[in-house]
PDB file of C-alpha atoms in Angstrom:
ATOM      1  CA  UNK A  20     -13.428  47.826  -8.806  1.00 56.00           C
ATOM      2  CA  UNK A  21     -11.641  45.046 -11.288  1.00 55.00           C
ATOM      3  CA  UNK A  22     -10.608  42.948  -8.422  1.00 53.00           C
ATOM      4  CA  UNK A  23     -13.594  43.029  -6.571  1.00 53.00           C
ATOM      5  CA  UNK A  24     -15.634  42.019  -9.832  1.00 46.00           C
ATOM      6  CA  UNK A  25     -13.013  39.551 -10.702  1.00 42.00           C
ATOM      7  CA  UNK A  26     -12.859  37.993  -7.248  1.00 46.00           C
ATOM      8  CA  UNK A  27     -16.986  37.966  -7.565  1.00 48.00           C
ATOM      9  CA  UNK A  28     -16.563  35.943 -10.452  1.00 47.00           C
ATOM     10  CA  UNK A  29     -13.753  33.916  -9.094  1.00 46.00           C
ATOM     11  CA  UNK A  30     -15.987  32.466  -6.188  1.00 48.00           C
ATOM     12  CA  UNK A  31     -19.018  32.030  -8.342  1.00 49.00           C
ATOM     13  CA  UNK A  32     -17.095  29.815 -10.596  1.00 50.00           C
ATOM     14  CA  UNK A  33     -15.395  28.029  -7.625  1.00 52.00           C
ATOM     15  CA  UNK A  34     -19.092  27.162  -5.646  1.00 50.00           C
ATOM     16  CA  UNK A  35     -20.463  26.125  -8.779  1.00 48.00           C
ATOM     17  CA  UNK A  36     -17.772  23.206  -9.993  1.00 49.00           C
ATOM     18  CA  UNK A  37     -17.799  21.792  -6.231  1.00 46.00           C
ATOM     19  CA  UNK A  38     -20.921  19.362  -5.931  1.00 46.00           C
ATOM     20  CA  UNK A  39     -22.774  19.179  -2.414  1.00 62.00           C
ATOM     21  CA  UNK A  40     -22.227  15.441  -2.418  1.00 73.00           C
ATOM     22  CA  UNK A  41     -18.911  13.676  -1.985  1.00 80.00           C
ATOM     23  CA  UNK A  42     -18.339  11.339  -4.716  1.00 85.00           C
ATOM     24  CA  UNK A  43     -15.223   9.320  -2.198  1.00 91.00           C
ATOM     25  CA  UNK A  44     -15.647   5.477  -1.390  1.00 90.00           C
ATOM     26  CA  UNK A  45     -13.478   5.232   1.259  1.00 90.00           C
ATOM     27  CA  UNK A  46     -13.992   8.083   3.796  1.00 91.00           C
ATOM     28  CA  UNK A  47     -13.693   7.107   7.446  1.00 91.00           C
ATOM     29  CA  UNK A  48     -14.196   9.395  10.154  1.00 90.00           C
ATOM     30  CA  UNK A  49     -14.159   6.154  12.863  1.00 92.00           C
ATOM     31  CA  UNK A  50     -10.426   5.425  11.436  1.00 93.00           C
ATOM     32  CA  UNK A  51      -7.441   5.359  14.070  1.00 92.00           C
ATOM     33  CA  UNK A  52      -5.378   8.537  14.103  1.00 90.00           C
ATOM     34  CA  UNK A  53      -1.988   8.611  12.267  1.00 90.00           C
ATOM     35  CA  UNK A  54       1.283   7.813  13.886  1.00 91.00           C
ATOM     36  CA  UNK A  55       4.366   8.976  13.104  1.00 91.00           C
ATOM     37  CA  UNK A  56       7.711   6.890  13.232  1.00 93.00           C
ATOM     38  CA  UNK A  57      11.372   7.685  14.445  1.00 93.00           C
ATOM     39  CA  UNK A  58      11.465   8.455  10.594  1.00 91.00           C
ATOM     40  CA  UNK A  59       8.934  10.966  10.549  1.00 92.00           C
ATOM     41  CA  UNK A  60       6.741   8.802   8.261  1.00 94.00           C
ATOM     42  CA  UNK A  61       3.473   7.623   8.663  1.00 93.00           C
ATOM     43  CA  UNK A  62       2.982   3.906  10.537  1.00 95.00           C
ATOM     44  CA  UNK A  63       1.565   2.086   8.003  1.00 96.00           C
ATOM     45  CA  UNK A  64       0.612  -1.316   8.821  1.00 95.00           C
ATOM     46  CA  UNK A  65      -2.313  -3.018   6.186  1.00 97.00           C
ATOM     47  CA  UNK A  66      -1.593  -3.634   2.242  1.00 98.00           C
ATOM     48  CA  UNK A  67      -4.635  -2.535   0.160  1.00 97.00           C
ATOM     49  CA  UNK A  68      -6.312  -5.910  -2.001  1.00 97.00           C
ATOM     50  CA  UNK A  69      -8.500  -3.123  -3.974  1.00 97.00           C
ATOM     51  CA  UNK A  70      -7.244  -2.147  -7.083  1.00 97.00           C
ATOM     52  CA  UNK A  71      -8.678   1.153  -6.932  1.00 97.00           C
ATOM     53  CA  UNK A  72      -7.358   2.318  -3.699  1.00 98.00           C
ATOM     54  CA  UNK A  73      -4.656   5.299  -4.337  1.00 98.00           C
ATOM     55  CA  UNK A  74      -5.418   4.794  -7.928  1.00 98.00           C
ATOM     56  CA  UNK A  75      -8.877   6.212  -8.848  1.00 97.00           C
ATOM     57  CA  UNK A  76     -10.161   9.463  -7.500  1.00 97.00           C
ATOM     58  CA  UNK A  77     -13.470   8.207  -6.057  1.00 96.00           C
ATOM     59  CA  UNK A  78     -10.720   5.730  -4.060  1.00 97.00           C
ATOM     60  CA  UNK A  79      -7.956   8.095  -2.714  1.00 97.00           C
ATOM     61  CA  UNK A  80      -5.325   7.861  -0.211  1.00 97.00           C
ATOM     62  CA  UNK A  81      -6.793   9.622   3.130  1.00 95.00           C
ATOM     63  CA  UNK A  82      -3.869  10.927   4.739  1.00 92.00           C
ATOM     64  CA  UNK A  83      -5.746  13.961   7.081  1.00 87.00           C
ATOM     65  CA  UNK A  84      -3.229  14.483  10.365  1.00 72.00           C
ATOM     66  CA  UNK A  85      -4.189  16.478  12.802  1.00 69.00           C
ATOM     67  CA  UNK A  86      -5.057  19.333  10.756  1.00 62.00           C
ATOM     68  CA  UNK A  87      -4.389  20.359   6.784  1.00 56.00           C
ATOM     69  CA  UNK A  88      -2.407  23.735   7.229  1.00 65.00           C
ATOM     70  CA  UNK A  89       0.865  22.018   5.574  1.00 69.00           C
ATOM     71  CA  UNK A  90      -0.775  19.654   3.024  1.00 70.00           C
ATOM     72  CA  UNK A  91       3.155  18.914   1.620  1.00 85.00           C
ATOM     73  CA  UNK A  92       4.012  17.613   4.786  1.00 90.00           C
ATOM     74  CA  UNK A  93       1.346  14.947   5.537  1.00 90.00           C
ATOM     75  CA  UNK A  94       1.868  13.848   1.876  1.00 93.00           C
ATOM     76  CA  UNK A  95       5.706  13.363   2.033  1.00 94.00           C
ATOM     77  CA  UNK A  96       4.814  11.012   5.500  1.00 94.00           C
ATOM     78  CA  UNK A  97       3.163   8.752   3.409  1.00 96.00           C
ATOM     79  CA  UNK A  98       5.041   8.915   0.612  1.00 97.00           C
ATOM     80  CA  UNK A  99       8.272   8.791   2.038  1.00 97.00           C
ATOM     81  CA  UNK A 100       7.075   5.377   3.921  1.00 97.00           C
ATOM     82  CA  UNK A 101       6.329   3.266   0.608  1.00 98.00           C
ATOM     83  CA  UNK A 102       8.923   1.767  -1.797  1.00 97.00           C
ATOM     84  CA  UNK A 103       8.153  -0.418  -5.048  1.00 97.00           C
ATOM     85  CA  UNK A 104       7.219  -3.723  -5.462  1.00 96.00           C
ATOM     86  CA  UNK A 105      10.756  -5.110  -4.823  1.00 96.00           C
ATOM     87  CA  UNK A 106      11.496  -2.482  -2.446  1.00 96.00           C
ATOM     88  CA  UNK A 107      12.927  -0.095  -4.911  1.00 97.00           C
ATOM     89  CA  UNK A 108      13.754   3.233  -3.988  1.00 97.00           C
ATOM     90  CA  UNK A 109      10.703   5.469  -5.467  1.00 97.00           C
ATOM     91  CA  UNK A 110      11.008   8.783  -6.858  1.00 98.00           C
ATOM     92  CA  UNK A 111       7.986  11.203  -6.828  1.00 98.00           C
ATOM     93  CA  UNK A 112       6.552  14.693  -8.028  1.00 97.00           C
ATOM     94  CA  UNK A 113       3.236  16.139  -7.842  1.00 97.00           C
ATOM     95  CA  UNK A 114       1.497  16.433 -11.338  1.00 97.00           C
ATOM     96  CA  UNK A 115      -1.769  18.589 -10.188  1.00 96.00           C
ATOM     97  CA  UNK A 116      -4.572  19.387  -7.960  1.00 95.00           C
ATOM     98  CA  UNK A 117      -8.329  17.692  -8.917  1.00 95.00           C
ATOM     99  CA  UNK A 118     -11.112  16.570  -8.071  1.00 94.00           C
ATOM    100  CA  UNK A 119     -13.357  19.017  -5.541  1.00 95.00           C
ATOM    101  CA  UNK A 120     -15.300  17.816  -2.844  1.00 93.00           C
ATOM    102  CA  UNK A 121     -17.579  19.077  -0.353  1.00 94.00           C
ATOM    103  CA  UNK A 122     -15.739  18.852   3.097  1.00 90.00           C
ATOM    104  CA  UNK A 123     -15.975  20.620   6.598  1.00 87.00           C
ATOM    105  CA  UNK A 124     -12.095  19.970   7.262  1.00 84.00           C
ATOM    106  CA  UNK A 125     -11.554  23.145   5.298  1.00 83.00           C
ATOM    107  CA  UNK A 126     -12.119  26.750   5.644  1.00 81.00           C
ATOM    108  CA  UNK A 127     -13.043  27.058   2.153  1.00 85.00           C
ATOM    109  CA  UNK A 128     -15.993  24.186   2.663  1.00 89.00           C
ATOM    110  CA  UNK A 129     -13.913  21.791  -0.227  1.00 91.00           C
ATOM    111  CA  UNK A 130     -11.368  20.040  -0.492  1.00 91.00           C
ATOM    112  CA  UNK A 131      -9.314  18.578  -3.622  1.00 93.00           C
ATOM    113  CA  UNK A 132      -6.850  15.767  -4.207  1.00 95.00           C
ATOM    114  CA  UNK A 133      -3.276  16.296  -5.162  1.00 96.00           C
ATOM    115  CA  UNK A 134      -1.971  13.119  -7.779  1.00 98.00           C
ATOM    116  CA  UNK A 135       1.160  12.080  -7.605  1.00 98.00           C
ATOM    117  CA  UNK A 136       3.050  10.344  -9.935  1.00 98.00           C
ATOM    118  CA  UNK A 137       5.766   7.740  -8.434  1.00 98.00           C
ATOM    119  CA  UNK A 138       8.568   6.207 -10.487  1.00 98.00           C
ATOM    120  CA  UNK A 139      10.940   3.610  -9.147  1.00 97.00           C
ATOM    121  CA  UNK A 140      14.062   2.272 -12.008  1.00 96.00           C
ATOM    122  CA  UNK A 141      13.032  -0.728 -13.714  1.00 94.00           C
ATOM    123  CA  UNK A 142       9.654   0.506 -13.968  1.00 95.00           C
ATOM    124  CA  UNK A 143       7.978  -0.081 -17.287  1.00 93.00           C
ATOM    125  CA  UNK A 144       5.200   3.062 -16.491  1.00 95.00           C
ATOM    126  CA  UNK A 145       4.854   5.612 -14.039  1.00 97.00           C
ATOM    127  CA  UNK A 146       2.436   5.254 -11.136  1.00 97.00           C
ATOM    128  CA  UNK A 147      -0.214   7.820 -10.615  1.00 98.00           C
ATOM    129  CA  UNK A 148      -1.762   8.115  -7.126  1.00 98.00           C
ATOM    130  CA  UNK A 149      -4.504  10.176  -5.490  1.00 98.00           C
ATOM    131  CA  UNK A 150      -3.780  11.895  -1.956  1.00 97.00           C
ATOM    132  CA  UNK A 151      -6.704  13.687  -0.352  1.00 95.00           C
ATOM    133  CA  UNK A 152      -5.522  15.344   3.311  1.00 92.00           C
ATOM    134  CA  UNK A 153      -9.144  16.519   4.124  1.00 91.00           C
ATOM    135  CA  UNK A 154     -10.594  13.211   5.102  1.00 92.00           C
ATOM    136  CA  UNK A 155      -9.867  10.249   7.351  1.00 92.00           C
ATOM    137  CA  UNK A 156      -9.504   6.653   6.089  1.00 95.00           C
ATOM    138  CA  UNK A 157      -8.046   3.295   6.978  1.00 96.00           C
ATOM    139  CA  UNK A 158      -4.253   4.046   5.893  1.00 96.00           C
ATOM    140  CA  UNK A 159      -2.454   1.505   3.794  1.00 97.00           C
ATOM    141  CA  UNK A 160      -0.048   0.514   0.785  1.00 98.00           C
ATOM    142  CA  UNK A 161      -1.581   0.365  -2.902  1.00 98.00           C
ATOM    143  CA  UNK A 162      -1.546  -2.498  -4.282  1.00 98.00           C
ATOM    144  CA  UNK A 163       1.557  -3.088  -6.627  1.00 97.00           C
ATOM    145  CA  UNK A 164       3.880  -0.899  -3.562  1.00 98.00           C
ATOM    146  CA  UNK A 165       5.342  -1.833  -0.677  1.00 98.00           C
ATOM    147  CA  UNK A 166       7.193  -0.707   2.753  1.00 97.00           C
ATOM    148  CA  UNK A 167       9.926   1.060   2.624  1.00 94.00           C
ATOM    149  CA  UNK A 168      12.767  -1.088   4.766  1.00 88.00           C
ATOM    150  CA  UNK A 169      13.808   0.813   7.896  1.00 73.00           C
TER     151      UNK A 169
END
């Protein structure tokens, strides 16, 4: 009887922080599918001029492929595709999960972004990006990153 009154109050809390109305910029549904490389990485061929893209949650990084069953996986293809601004190696970790959004590429009905924070030596402050596999968008570099040389 605990559970099943916990779990009650568990979804109540859930539905009620998740908003009916997307608060994301840059959703795409019209955007060309995702490639992979011989490296397993996403193709990545355009270089963001908007400040905000990766950086700001209303402004993530859509990275949906295929489906969103292995969310890790889809988020090392990008990563593992950009380098820093002098083509430094980058280093990465995942710092949390934010940001819910109304979506129908999930069972639950939302979706949330993961942020990442990238770190590359000679860096004077670590990078924080937003990664949201639920939606479709135009795929390309932050600003301030680049390719990583194949």
């Amino acid at each position: 009887m605990k559970k099943t009154a916990l779990f009650i109050i568990l979804l109540i809390t859930a539905a009620s922080c998740i908003s009916t109305k997307s608060t994301l910029k840059n959703v795409d549904n019209n955007a060309p599918d995702l490639v992979l490389n011989k490296n397993n990485t996403f193709v990545i061929s355009l270089f963001s001029k908007d400040k905000k893209y990766g950086y700001n949650p209303d402004y993530p990084v859509n990275i949906f492929f295929k489906n969103t069953r292995d969310e890790a996986t889809n988020e090392v293809r990008f990563l593992n595709a950009l380098a820093g601004p002098n083509g430094e190696k980058i280093k990465y970790k995942r710092l949390e999960t934010c940001c819910p959004f109304p979506t129908k590429r999930s069972d639950m009905g939302a979706g949330f972004l993961n942020v990442y924070e990238l770190t590359w030596e000679g860096q004077k402050k670590p990078v924080t990006l937003y990664l949201n596999i639920y939606e479709k968008g135009i795929l390309m570099v932050p600003m301030g990153l680049t390719l990583k040389k194949e």
